[in-house]
Tab-separated table of C-alpha atoms in Angstrom:
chain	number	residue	atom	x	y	z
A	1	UNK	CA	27.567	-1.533	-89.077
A	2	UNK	CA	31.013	0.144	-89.522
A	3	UNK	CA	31.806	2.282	-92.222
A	4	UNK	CA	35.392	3.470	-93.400
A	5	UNK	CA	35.279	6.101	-95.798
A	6	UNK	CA	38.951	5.673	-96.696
A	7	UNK	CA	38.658	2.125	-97.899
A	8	UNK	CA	36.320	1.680	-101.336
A	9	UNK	CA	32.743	-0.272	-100.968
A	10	UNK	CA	31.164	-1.849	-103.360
A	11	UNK	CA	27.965	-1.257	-100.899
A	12	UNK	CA	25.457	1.150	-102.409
A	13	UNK	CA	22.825	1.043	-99.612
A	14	UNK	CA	21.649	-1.193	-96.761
A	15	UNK	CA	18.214	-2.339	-95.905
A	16	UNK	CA	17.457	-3.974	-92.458
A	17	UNK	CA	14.778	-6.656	-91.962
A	18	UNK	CA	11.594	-5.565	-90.743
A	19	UNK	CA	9.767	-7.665	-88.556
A	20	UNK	CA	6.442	-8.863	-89.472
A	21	UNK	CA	4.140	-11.598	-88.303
A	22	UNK	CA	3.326	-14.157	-90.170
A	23	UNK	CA	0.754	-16.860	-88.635
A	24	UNK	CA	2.540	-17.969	-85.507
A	25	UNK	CA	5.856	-16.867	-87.216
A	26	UNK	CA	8.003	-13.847	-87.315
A	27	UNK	CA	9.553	-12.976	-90.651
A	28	UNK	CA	11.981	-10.271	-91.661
A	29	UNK	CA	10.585	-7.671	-94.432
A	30	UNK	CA	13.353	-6.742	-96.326
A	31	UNK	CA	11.845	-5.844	-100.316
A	32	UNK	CA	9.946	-4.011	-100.380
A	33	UNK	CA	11.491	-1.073	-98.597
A	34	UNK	CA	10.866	2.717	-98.196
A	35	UNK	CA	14.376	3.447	-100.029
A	36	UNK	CA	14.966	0.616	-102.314
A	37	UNK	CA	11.516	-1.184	-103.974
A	38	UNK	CA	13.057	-3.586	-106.525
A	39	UNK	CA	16.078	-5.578	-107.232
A	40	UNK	CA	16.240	-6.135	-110.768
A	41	UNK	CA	13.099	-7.686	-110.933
A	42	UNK	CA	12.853	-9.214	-107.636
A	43	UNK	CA	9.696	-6.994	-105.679
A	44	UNK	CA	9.219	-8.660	-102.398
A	45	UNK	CA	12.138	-10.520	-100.181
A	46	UNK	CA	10.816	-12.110	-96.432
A	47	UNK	CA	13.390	-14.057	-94.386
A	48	UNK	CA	11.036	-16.943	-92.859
A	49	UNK	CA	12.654	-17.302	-88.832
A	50	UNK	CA	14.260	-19.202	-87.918
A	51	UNK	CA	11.667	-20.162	-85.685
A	52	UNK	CA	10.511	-23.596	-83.463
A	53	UNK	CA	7.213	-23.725	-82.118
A	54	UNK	CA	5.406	-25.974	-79.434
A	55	UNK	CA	4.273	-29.266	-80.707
A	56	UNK	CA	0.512	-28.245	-82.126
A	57	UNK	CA	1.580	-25.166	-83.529
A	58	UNK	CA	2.417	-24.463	-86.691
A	59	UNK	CA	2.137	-21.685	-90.045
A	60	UNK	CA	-1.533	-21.462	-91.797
A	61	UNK	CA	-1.391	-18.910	-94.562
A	62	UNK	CA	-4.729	-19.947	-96.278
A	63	UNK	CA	-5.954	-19.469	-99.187
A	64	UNK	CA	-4.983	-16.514	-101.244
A	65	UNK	CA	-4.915	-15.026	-104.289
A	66	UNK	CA	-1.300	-13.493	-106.632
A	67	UNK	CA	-1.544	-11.670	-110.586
A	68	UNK	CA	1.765	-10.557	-112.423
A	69	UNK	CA	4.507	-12.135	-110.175
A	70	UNK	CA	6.406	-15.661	-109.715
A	71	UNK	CA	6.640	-16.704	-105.905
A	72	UNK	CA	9.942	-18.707	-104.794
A	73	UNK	CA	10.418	-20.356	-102.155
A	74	UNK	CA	13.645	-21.805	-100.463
A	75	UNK	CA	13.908	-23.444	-97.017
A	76	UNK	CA	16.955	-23.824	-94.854
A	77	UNK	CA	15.435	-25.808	-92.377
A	78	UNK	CA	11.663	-26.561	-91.825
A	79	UNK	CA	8.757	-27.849	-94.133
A	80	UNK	CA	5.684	-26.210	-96.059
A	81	UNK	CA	2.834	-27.969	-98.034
A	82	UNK	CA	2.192	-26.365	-101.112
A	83	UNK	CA	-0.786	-26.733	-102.735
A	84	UNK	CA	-2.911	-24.454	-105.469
A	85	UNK	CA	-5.692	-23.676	-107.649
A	86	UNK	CA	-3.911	-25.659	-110.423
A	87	UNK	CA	-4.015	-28.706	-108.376
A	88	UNK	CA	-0.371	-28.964	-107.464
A	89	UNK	CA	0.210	-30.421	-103.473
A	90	UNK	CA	3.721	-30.534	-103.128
A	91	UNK	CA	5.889	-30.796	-99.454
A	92	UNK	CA	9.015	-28.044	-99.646
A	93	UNK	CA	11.873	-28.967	-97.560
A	94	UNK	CA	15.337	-27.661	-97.558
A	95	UNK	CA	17.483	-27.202	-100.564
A	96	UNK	CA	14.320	-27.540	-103.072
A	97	UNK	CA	13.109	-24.553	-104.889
A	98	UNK	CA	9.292	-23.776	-105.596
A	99	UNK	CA	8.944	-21.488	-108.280
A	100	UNK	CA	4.829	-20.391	-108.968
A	101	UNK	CA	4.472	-18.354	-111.927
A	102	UNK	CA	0.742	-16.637	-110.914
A	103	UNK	CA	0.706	-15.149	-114.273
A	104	UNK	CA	-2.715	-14.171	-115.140
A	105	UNK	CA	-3.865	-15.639	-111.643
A	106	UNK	CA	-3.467	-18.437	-109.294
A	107	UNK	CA	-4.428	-19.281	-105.367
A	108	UNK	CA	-2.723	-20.873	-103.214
A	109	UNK	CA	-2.089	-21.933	-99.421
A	110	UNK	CA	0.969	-22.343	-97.631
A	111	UNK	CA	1.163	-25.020	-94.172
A	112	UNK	CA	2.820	-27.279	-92.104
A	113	UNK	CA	2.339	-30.485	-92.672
A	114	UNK	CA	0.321	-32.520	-89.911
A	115	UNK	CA	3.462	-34.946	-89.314
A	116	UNK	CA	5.530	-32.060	-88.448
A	117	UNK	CA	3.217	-29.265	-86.648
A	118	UNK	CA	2.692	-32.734	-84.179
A	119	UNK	CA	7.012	-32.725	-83.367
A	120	UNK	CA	6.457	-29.311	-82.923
A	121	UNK	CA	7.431	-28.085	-86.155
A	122	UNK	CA	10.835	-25.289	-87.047
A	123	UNK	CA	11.076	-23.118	-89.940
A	124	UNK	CA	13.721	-20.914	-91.792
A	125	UNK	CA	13.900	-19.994	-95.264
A	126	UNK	CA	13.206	-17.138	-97.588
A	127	UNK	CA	9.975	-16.502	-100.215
A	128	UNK	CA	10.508	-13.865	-102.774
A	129	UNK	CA	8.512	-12.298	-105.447
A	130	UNK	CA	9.655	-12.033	-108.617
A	131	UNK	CA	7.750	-9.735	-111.314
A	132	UNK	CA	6.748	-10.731	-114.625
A	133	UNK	CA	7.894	-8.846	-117.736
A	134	UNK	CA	4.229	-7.169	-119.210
A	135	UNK	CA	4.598	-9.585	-121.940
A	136	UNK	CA	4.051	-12.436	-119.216
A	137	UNK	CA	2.078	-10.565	-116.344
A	138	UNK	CA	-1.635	-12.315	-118.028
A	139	UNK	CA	0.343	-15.763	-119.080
A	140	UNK	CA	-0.762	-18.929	-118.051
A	141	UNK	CA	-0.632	-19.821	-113.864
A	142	UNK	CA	2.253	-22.373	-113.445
A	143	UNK	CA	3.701	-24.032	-111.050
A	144	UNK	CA	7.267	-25.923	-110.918
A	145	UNK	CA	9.330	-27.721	-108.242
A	146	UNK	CA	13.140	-28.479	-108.154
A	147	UNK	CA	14.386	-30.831	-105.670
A	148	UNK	CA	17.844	-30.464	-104.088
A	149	UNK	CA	19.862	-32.592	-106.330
A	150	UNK	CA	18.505	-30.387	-109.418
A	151	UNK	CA	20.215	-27.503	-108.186
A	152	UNK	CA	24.144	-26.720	-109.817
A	153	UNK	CA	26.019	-26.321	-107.168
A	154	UNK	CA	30.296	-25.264	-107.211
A	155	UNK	CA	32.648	-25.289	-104.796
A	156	UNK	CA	36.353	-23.077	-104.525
A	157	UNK	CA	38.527	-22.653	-101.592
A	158	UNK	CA	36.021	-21.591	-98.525
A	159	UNK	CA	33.414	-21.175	-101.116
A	160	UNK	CA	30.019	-23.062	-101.997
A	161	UNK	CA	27.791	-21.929	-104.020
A	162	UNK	CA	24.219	-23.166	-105.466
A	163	UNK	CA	22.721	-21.379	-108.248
A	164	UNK	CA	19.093	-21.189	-107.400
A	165	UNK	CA	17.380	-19.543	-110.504
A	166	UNK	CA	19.231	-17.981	-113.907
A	167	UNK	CA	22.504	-18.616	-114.663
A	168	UNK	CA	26.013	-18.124	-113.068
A	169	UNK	CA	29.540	-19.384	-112.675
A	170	UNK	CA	28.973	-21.228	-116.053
A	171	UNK	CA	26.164	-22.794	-115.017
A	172	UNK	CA	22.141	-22.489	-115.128
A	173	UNK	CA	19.305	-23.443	-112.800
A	174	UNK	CA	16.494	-25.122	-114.050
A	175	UNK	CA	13.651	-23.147	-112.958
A	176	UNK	CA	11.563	-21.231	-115.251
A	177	UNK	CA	12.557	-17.502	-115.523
A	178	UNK	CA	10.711	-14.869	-117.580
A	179	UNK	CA	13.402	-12.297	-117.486
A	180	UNK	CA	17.164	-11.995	-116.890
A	181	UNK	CA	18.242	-12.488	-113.263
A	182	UNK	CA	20.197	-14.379	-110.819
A	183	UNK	CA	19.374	-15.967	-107.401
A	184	UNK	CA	22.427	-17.514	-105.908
A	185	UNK	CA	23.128	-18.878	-102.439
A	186	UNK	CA	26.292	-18.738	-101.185
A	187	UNK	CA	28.515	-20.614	-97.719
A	188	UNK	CA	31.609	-18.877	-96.870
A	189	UNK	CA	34.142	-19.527	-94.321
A	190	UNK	CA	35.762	-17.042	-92.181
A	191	UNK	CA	38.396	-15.525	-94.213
A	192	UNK	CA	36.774	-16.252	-97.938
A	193	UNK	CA	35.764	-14.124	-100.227
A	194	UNK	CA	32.765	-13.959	-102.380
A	195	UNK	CA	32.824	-12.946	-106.330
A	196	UNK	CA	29.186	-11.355	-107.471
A	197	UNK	CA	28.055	-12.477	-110.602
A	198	UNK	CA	27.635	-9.240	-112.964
A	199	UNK	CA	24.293	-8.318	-113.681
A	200	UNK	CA	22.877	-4.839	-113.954
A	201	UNK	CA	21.054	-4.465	-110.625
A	202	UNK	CA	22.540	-6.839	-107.278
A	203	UNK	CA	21.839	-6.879	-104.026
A	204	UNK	CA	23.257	-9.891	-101.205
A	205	UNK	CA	21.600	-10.485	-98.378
A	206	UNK	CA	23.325	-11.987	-95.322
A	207	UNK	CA	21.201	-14.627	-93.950
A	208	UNK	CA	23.955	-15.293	-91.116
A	209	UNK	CA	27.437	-14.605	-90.551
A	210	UNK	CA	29.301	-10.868	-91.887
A	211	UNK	CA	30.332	-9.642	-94.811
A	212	UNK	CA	33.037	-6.772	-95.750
A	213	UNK	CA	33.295	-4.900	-98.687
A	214	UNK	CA	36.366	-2.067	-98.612
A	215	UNK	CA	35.704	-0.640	-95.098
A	216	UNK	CA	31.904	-1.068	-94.730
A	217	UNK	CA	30.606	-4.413	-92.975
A	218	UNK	CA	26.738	-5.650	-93.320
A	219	UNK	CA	25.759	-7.728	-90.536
A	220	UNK	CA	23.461	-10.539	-90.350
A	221	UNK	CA	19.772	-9.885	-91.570
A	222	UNK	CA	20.291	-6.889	-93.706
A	223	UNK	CA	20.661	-6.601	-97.271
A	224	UNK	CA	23.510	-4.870	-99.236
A	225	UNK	CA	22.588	-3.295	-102.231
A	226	UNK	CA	26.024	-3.107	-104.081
A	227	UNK	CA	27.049	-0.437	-106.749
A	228	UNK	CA	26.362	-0.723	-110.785
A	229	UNK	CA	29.395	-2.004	-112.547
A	230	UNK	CA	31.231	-2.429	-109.465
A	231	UNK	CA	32.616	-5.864	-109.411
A	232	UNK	CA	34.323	-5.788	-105.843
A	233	UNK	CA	35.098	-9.491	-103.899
A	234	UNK	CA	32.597	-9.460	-100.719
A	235	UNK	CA	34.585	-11.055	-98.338
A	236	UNK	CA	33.403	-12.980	-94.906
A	237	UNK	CA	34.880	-11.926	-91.593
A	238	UNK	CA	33.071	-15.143	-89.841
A	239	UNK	CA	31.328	-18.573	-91.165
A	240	UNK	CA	28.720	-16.903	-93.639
A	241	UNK	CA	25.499	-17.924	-95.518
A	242	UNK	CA	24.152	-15.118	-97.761
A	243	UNK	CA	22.366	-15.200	-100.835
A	244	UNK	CA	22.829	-12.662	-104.307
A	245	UNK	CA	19.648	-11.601	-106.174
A	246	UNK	CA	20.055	-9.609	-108.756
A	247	UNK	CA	19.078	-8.882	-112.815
A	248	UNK	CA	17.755	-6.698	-114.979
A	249	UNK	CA	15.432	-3.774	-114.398
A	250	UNK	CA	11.893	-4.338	-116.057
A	251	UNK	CA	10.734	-1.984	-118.650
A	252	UNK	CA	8.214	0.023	-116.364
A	253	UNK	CA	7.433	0.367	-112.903
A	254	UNK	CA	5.360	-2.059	-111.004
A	255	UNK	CA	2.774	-1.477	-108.697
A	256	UNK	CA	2.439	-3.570	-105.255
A	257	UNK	CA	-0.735	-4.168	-103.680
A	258	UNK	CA	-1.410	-6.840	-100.704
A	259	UNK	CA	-0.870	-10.333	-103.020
A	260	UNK	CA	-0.579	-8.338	-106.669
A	261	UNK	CA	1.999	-7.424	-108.655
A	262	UNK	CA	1.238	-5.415	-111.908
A	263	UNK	CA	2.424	-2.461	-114.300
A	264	UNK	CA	-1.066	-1.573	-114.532
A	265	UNK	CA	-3.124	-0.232	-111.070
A	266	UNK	CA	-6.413	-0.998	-112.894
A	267	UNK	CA	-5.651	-4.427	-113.468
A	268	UNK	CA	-4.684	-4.709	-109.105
A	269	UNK	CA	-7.852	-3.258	-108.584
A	270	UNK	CA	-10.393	-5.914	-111.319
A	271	UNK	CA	-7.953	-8.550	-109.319
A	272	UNK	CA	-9.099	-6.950	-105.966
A	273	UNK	CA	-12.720	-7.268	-107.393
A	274	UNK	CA	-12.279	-10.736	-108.494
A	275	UNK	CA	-11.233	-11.659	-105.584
A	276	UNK	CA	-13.825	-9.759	-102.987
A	277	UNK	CA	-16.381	-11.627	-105.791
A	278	UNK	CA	-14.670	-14.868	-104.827
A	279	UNK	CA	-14.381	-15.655	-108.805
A	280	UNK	CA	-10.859	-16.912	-108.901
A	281	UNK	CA	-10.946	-20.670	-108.758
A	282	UNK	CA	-10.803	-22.768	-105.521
A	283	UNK	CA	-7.690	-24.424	-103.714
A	284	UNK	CA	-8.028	-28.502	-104.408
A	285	UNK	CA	-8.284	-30.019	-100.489
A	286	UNK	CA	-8.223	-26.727	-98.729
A	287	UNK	CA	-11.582	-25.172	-100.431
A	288	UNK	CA	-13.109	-24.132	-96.807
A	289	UNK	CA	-10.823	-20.975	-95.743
A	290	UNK	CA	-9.243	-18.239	-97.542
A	291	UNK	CA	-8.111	-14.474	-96.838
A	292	UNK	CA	-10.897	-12.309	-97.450
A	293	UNK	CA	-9.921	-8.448	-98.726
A	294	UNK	CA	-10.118	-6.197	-96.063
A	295	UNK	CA	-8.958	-3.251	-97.964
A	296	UNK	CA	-9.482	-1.168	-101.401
A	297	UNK	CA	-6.099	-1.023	-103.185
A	298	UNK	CA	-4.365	2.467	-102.408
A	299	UNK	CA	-1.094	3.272	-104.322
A	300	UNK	CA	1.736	4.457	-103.658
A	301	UNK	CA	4.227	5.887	-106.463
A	302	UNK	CA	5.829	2.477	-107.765
């Protein structure tokens, strides 16, 4: 990282990706972090690899349990089977979105698919959390997917964007937000520059590649919180794939606990209960595992 005080950023604060194992996988923590917990109302960001493993290997997150959030999923390169308590089995692969709206509650498992764990199977992509307004935090569990060709995508000199969730550039996605935001992924060549779209809280996150903004670089794996109101061009100093996040603040803080996402820490802990109990409802053709609670919530201040 370089900084240049004499040249304006529209850079607020960096985050580096944590690692963290996942299964046989290393992913990079990014939300969230000790000085930043939300982006508008984006709570959790992992960067999934990229990773190949030997034939035979492959990721196994079993069964487990989410309350007040939406998960999204986007792969770059790779394959996941989806399936949950609602009875959704669904294959992700690149380019598709997976949007789960846990709502009141939902369970699901994440794995690679036999066909591919036997090639010896690669992954890359990013799963974030988005939290429900409290007027949707006990809604209905849903679950929607959006292949590839669903996705608006634009194109300008050196520039190509897809607009991934909320709405942008004159367009909007088609998956089901509760709340405004904007998820955008972005390819840059060397040289371009980047225009955020305007929202009240925005963050990119360089998934590989470098951005500038006024003297102040962020390298690859790190996320760049930018400045409120500042509308500053990012611009890419080498080939670039990033992505913007980004929206508006929720109305009260949310609490974080293992799978749960909630404005209320009473309703984490009945969910911990529920779950210890084993009383939410089963995952259709992968009922035999799941992640049992090894922990009483503890809370941080949100």
């Amino acid at each position: 990282m370089q900084t240049d005080d004499s040249e304006e950023t529209a850079v607020e604060l960096e985050i580096a990706a944590r690692p963290r194992r996942l299964d046989a996988f290393e992913v990079g923590r990014v939300l969230p972090a000790p000085a930043r917990r939300m982006v508008g109302p984006f709570a959790f960001f992992d960067h999934m690899g990229p990773a190949h493993l030997e034939a035979g290997l492959g990721m196994d997150v079993r069964p487990h349990p989410h309350i007040g959030l939406a998960t999204v999923t986007y792969l770059f390169e790779g394959e996941i089977l989806h399936r949950d308590s609602l009875g959704s089995l669904q294959p992700i692969r690149p380019g598709a979105i997976n949007w789960m709206t846990a709502g009141r509650g939902i369970v699901h498992s994440e794995r690679t698919p036999a066909e591919t764990r036997a090639q010896g199977p690669r992954l890359h992509g990013l799963q974030l959390w988005v939290a429900l307004p409290r007027e949707a935090e006990e809604s209905e569990p849903a679950f929607s997917h959006h292949p590839t060709e669903t996705i608006p995508e634009l194109s300008s000199p050196g520039v190509r964007v897809r607009v991934l969730a909320g709405s942008a550039y004159g367009v909007t996605a088609p998956t089901p937000i509760a709340s405004p935001l904007v998820y955008v992924e972005a390819h840059l060549e060397a040289g371009a520059t980047f225009e955020p779209p305007l929202a009240t809280e925005r963050a990119v996150y360089v998934i590989e590649g470098e951005l500038r903004s006024g003297g102040r670089t962020v390298p690859p794996r790190t996320m760049a919180v930018l400045r409120s109101g500042k509308a500053g061009a990012l611009t890419a100093t080498a080939p670039t794939r990033m992505v913007l996040i980004g929206g508006e603040p929720l109305g009260e803080p949310r609490y974080i606990w293992w799978n749960f996402v909630s404005s209320s820490q009473e309703r984490i802990v009945q969910a911990a209960h529920e779950w210890k109990e084993q009383r939410f409802p089963r995952v259709p053709g992968d009922e035999k595992e799941w992640i049992p609670l090894v922990d009483e919530p503890k809370f941080a201040h949100p």
